[in-house]
Coordinates of N, CA and C in Angstrom, one line a residue:
Chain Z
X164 N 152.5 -26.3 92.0 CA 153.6 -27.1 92.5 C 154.9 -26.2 92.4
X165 N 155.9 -26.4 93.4 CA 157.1 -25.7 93.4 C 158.0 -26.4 93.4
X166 N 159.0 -26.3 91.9 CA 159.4 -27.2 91.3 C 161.0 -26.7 92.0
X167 N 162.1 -27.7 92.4 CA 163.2 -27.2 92.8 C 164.1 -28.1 92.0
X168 N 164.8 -27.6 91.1 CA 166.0 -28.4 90.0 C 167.1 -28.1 91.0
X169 N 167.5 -29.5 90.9 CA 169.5 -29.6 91.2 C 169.8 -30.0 90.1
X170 N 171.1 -29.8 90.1 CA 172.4 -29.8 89.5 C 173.8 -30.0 89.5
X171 N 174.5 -30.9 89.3 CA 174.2 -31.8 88.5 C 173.0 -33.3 89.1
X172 N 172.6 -34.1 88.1 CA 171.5 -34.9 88.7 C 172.8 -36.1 89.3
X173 N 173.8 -36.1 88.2 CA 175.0 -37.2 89.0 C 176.6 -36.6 88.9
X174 N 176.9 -36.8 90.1 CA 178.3 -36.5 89.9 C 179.0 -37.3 90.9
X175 N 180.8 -37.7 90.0 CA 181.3 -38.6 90.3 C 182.7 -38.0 90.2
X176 N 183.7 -38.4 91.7 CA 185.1 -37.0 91.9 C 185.9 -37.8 92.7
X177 N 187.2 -37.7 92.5 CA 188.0 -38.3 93.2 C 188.4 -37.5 94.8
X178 N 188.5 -38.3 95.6 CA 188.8 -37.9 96.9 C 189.9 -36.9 97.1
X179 N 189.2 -35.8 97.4 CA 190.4 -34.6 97.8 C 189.9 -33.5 96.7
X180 N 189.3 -33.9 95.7 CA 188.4 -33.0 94.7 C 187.2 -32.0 96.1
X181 N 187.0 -30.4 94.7 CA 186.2 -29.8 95.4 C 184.9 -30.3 94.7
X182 N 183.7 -29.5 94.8 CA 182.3 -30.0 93.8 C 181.4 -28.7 94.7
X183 N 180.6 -28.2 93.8 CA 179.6 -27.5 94.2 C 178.3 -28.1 93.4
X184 N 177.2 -28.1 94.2 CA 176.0 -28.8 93.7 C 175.1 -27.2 93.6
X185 N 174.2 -27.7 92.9 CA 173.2 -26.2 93.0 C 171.8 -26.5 93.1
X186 N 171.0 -25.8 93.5 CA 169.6 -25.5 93.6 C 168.9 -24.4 93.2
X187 N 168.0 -24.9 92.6 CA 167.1 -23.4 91.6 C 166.2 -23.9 91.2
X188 N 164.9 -22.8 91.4 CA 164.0 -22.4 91.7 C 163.2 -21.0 90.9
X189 N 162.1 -21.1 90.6 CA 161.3 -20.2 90.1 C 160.7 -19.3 91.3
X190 N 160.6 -20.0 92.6 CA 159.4 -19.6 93.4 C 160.4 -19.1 94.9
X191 N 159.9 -18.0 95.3 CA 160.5 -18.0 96.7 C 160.4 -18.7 97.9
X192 N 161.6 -18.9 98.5 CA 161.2 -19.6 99.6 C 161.4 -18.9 101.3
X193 N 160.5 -19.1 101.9 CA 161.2 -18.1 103.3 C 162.5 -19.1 103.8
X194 N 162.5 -20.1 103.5 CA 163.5 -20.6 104.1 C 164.3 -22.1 103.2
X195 N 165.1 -22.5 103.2 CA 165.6 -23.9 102.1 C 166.6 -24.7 103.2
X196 N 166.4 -25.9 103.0 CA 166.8 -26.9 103.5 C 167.9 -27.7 102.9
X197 N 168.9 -28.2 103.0 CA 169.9 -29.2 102.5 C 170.1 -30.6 103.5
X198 N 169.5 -31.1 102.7 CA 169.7 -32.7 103.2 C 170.8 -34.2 102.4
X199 N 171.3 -34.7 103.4 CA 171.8 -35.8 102.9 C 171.1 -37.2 103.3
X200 N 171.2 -38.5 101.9 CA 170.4 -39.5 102.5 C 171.5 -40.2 101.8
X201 N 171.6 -41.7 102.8 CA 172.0 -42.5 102.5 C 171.4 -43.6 101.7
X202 N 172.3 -44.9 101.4 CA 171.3 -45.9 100.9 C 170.4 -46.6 101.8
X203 N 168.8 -46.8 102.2 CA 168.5 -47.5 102.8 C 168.3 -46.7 104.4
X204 N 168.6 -45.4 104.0 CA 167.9 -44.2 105.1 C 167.0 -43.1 104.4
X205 N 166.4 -42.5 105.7 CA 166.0 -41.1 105.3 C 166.3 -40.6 105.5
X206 N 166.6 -39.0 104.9 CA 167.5 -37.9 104.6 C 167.9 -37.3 105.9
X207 N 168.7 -37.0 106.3 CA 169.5 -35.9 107.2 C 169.6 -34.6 107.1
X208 N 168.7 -34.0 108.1 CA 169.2 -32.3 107.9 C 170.5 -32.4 107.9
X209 N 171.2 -31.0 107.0 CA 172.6 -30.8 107.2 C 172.2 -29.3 107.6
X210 N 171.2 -28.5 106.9 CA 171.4 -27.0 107.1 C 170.3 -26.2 106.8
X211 N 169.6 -25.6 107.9 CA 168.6 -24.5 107.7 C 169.3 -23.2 106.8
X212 N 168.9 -22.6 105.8 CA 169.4 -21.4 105.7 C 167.6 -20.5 105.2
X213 N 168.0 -19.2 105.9 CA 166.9 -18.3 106.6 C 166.7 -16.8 105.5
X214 N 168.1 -16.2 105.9 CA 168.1 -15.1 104.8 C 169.0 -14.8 103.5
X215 N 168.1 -14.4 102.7 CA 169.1 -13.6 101.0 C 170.4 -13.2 101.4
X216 N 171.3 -14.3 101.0 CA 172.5 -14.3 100.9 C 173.5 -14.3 101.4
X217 N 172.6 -15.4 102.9 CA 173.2 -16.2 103.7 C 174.5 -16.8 103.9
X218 N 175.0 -17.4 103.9 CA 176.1 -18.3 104.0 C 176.5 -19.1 105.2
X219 N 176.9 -20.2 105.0 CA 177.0 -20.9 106.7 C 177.6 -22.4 106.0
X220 N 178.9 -22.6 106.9 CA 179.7 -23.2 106.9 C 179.6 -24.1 108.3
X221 N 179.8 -25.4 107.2 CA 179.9 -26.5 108.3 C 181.1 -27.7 107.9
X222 N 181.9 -27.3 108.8 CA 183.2 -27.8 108.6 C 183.7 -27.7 107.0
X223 N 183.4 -28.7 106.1 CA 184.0 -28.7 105.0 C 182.8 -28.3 103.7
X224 N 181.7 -28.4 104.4 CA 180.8 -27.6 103.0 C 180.3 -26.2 103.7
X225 N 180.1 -25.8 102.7 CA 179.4 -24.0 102.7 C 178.1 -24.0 101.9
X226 N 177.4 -23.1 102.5 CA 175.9 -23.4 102.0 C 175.6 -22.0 101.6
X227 N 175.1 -21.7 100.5 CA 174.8 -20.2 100.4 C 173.4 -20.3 99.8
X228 N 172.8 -19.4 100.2 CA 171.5 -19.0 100.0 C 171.3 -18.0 98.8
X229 N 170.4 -17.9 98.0 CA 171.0 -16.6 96.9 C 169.8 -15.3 97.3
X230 N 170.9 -14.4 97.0 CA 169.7 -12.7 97.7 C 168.1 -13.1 97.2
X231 N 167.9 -13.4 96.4 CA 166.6 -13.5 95.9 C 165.3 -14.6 96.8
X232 N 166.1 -15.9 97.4 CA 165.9 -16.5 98.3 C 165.4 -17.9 97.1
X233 N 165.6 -17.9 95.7 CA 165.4 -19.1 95.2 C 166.1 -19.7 94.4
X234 N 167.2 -19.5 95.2 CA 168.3 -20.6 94.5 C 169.2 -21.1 95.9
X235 N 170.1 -21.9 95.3 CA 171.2 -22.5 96.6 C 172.2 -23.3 95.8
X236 N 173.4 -22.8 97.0 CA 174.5 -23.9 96.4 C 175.1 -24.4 97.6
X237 N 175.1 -25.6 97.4 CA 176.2 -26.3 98.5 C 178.0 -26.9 97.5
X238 N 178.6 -26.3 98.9 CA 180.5 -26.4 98.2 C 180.6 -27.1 98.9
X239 N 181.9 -28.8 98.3 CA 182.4 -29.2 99.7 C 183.4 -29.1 99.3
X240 N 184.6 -28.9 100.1 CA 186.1 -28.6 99.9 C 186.4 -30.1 100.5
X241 N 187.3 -30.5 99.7 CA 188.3 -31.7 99.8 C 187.6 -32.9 100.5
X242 N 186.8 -33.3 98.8 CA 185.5 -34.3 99.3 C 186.3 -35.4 99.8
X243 N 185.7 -36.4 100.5 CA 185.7 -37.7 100.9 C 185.0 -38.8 101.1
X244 N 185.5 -39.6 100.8 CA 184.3 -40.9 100.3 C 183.1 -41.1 101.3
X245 N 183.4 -40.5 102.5 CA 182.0 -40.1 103.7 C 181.3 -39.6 103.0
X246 N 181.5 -38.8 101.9 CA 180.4 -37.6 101.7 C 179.6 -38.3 100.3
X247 N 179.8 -39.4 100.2 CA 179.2 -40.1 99.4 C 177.9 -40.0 99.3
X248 N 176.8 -40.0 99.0 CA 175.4 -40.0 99.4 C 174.1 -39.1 98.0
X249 N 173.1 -39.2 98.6 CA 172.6 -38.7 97.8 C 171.7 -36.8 98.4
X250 N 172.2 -35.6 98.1 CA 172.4 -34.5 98.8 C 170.9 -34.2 98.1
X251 N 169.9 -33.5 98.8 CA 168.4 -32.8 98.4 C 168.6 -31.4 99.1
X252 N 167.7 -30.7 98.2 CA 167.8 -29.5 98.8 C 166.0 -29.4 98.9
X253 N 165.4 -28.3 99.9 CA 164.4 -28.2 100.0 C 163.7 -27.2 100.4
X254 N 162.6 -26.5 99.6 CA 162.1 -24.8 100.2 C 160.8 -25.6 101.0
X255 N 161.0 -24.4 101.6 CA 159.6 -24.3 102.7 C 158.8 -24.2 102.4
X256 N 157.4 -24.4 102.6 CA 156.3 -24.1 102.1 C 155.5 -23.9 103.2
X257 N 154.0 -23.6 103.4 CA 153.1 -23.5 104.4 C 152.8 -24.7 105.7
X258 N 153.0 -25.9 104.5 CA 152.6 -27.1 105.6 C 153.8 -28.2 105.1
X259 N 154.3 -28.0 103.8 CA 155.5 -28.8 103.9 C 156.7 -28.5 103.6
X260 N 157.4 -29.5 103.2 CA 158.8 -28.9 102.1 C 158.9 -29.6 101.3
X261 N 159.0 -28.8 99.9 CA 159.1 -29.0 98.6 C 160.4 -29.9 98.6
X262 N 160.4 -30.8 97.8 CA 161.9 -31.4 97.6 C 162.7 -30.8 96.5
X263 N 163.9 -31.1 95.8 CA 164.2 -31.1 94.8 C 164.4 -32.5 94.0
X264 N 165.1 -32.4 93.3 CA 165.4 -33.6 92.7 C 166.5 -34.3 93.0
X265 N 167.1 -33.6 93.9 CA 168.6 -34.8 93.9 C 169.8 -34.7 93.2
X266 N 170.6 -34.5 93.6 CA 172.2 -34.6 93.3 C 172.9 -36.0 93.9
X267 N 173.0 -36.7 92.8 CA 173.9 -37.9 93.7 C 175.5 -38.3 93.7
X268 N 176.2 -37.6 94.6 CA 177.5 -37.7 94.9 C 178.3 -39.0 94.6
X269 N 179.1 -39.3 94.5 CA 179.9 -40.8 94.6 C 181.5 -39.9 94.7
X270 N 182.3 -40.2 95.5 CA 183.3 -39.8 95.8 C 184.5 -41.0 95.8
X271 N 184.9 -41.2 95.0 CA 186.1 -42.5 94.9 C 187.8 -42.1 95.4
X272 N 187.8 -43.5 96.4 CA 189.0 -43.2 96.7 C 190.0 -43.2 96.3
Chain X
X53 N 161.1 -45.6 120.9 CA 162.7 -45.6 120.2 C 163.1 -44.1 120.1
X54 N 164.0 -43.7 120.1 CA 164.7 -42.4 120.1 C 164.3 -41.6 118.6
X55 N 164.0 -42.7 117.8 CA 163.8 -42.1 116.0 C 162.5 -42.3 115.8
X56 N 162.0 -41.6 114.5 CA 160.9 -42.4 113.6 C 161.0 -43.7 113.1
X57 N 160.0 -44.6 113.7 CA 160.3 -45.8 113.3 C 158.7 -46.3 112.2
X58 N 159.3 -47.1 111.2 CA 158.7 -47.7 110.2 C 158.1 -48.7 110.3
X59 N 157.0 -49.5 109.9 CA 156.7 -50.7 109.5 C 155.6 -50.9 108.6
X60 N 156.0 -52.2 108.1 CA 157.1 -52.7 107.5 C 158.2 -52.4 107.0
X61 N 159.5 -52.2 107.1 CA 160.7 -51.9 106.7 C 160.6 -52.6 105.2
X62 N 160.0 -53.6 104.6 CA 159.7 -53.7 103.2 C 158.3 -54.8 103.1
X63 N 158.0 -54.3 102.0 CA 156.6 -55.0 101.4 C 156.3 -55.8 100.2
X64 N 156.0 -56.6 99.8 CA 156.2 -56.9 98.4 C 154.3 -57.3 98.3
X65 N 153.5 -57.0 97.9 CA 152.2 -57.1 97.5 C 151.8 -57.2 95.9
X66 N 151.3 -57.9 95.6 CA 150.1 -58.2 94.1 C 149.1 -57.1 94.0
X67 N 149.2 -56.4 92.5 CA 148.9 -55.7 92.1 C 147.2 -56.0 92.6
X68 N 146.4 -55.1 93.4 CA 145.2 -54.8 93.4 C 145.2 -55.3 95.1
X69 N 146.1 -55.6 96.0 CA 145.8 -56.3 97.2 C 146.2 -54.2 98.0
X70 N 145.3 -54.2 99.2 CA 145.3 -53.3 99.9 C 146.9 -53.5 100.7
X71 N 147.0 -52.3 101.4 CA 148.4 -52.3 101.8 C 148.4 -51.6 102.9
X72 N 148.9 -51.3 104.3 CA 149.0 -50.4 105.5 C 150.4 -50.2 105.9
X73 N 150.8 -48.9 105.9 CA 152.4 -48.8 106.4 C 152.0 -48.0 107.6
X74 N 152.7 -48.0 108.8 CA 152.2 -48.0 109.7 C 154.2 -46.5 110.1
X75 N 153.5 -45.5 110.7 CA 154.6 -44.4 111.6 C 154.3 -44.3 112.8
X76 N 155.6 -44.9 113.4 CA 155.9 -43.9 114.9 C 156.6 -43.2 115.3
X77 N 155.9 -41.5 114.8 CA 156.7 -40.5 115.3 C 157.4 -40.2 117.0
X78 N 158.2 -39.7 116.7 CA 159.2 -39.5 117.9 C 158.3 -38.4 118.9
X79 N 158.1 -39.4 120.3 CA 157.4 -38.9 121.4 C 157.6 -37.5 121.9
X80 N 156.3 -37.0 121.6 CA 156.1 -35.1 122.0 C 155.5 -34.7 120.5
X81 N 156.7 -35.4 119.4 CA 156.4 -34.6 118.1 C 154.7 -33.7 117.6
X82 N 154.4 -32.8 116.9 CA 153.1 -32.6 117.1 C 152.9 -32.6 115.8
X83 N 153.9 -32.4 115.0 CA 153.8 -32.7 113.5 C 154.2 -34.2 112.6
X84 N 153.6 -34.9 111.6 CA 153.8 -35.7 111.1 C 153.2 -35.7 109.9
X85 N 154.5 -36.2 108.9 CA 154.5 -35.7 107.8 C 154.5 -37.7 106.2
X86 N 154.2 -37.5 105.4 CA 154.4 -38.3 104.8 C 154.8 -38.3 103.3
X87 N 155.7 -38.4 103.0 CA 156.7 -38.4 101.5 C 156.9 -40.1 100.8
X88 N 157.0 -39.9 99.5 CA 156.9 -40.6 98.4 C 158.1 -40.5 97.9
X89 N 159.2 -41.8 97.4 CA 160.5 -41.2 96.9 C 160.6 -42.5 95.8
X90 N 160.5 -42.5 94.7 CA 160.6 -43.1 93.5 C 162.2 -44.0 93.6
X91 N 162.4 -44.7 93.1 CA 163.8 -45.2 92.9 C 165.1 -44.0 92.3
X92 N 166.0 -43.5 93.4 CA 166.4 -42.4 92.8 C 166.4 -40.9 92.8
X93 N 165.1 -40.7 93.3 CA 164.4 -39.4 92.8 C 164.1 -38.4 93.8
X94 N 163.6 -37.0 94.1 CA 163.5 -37.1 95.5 C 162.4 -37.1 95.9
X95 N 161.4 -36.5 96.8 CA 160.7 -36.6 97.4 C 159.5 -35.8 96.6
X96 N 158.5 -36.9 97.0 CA 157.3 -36.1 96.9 C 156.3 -36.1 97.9
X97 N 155.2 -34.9 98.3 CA 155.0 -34.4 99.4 C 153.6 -35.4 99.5
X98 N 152.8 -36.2 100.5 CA 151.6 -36.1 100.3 C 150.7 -35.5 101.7
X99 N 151.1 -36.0 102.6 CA 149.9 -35.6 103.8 C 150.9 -35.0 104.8
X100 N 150.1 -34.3 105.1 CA 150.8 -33.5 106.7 C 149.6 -33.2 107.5
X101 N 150.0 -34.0 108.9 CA 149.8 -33.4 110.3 C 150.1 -32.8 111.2
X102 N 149.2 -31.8 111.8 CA 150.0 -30.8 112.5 C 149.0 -31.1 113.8
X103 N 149.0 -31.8 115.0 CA 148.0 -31.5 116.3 C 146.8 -32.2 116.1
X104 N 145.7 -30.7 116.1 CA 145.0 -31.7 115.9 C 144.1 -31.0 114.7
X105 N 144.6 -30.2 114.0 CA 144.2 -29.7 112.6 C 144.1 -30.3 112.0
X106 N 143.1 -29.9 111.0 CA 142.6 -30.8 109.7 C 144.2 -31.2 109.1
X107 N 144.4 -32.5 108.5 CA 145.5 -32.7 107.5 C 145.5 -32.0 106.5
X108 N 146.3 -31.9 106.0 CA 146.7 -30.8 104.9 C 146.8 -32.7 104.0
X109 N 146.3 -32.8 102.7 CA 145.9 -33.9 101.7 C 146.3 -34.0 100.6
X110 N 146.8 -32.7 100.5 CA 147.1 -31.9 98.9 C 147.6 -32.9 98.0
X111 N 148.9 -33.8 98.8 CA 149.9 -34.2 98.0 C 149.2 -36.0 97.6
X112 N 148.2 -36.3 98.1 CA 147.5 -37.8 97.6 C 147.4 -37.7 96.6
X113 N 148.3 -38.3 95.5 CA 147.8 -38.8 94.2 C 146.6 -39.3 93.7
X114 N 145.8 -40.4 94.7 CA 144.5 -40.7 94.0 C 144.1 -40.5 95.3
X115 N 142.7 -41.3 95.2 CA 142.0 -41.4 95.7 C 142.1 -43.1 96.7
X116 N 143.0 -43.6 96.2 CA 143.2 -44.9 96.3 C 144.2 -44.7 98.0
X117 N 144.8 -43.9 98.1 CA 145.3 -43.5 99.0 C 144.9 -42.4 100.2
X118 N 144.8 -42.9 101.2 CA 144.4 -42.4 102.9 C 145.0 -42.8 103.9
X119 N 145.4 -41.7 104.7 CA 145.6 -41.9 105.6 C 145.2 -40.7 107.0
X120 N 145.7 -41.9 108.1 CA 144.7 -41.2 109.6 C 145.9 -41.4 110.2
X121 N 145.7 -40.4 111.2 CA 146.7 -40.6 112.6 C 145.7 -40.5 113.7
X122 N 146.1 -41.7 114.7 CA 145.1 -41.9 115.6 C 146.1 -41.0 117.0
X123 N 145.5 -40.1 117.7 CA 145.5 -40.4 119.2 C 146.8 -39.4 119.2
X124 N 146.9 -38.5 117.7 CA 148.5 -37.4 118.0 C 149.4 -38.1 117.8
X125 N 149.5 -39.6 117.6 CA 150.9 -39.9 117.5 C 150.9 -41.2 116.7
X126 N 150.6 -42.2 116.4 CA 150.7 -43.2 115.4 C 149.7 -42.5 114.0
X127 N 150.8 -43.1 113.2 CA 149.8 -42.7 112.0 C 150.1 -44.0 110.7
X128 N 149.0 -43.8 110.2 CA 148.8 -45.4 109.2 C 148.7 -44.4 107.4
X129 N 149.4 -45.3 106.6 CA 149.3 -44.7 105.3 C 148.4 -45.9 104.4
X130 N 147.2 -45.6 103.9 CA 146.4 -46.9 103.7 C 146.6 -46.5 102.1
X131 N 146.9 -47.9 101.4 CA 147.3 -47.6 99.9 C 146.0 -48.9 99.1
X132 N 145.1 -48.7 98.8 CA 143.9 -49.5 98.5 C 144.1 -50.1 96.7
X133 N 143.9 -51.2 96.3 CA 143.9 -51.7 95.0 C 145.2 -51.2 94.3
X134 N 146.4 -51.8 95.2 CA 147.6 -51.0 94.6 C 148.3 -51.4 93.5
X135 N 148.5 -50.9 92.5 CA 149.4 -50.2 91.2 C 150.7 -50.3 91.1
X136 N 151.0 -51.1 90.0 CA 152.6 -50.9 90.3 C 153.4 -49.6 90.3
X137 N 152.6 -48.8 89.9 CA 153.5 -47.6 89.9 C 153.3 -47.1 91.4
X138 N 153.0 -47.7 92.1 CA 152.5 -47.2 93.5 C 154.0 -48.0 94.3
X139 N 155.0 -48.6 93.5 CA 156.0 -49.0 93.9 C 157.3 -47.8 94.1
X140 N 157.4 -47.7 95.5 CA 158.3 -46.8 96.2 C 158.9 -46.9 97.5
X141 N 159.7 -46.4 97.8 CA 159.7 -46.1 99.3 C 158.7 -44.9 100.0
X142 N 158.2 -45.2 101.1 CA 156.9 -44.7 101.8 C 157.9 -43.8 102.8
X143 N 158.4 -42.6 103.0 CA 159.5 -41.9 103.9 C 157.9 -41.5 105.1
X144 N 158.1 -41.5 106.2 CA 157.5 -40.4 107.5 C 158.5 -39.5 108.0
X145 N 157.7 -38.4 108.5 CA 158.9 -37.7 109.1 C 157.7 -36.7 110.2
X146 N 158.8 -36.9 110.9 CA 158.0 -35.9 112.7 C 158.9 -34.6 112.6
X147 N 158.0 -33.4 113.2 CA 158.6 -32.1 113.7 C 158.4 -32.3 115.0
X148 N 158.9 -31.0 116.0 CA 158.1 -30.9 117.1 C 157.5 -30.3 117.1
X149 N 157.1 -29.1 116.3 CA 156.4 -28.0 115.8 C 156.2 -27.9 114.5
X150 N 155.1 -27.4 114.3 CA 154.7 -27.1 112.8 C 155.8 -26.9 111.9
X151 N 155.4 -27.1 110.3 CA 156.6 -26.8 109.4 C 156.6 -25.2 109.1
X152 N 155.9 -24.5 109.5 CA 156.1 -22.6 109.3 C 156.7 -22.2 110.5
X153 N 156.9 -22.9 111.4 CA 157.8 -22.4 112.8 C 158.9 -22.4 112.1
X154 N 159.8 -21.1 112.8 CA 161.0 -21.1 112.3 C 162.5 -22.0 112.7
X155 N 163.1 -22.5 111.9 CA 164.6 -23.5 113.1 C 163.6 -24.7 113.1
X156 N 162.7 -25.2 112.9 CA 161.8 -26.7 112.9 C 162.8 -27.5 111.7
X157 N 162.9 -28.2 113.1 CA 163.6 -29.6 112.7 C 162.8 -30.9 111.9
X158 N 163.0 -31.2 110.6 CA 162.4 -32.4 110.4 C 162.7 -34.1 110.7
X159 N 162.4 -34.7 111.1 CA 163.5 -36.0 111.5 C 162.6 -37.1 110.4
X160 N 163.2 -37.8 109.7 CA 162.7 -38.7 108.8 C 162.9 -40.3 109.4
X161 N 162.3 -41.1 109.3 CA 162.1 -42.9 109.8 C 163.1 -43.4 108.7
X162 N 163.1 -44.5 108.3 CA 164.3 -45.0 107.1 C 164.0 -45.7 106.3
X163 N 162.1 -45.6 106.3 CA 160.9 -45.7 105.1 C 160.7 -47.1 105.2
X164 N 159.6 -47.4 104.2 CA 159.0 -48.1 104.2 C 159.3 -48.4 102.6
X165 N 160.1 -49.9 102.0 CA 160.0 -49.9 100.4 C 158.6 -50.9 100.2
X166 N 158.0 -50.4 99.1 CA 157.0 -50.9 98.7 C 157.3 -51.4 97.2
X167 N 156.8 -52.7 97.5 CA 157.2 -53.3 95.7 C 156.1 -53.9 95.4
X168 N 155.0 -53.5 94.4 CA 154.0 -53.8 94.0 C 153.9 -55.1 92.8
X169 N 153.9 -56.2 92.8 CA 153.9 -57.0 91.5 C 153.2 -57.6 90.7

């Protein structure tokens, strides 16, 4: 099994606050996933990232891949209560994708 | 429908009664996939379909659990003498291409909660 730890498991920030979430890993992955889910949905791609030490920016979060290819952090700059949700990150595997565990955002106005 | 769609959208069943959650991946898709998400927690992997390849089974917890996709495109998650720890949301999710293609998109349905009692 390819175990993927986030970090923090809960975090809670006032609107206009920054926050970086993390992902890490023992195992490499050719590729890792960042997803957001809502309550009462399933998860939303936000971002393929491909190579060691990547980076890719979507509007207000930044996604970095780490050189080694088993870790990840997502930044968001000047959260908002949109970005409320619960964020997964995910390595690739042969036939699936590994999940992680989950970081759950709450962003108060 | 434009998405992965679910059914039952929720379930409530007695400990030991059989149970069928039913996916319809998004038309063309060639891959379909099936995840387990605890209250909370994230995902765990169990079956994947790719065409018309053997499923990949790995991730079935017991034996109590099978599932088939008929015809490339509906697929059934059959959960037999069920467990309350068998209480979850049931996630599906369609590619259009296999999960080792590169840039493959996963699209997820908005699950299936299962409450075992």
């Amino acid at each position: 099994t390819q175990l993927l730890e986030q970090s923090p498991q809960f975090l809670s920030i006032q609107e206009g606050e920054n926050l970086t979430v993390y992902c890490n890993s023992s195992s490499v992955f050719s590729s890792l996933q960042w997803y957001r889910q809502e309550p009462g949905e399933g998860p939303v791609l936000l971002v393929t990232v491909v190579t060691g030490g990547e980076v890719k920016k979507l509007k207000r979060l930044t996604f970095q891949f780490g050189d080694a290819r088993k870790d990840s952090s997502l930044h968001i700059t000047a959260a908002q209560t949109g970005d409320t949700g619960l964020y997964l990150c995910a390595g690739a595997g042969a036939n699936n994708l590994f999940f992680g565990t989950g970081t759950r955002l709450t962003v108060i106005p | 429908g434009a998405g992965v769609s679910q059914s039952p959208s929720n379930k409530v069943t007695e400990k030991g009664k059989d149970v069928e959650l039913r996916c319809d991946p998004i038309s063309g898709h060639t891959a379909l996939y099936w995840y387990r998400q605890s209250l909370g927690q994230g995902l765990e992997f169990l079956i994947y379909f790719q065409g018309n390849s053997a499923p990949d089974k790995s991730g079935l917890p017991s034996d109590r659990f099978s599932a088939e996709r008929t015809g490339g495109s509906v697929s059934t998650l059959t959960i037999q003498r069920t467990q309350q720890e068998d209480s979850a949301v049931y996630l599906c999710a369609s590619s259009l291409v296999g999960q080792g293609a590169s840039g493959n998109t996963i699209y997820f349905g908005e699950g299936s909660w299962l409450t075992v009692v």
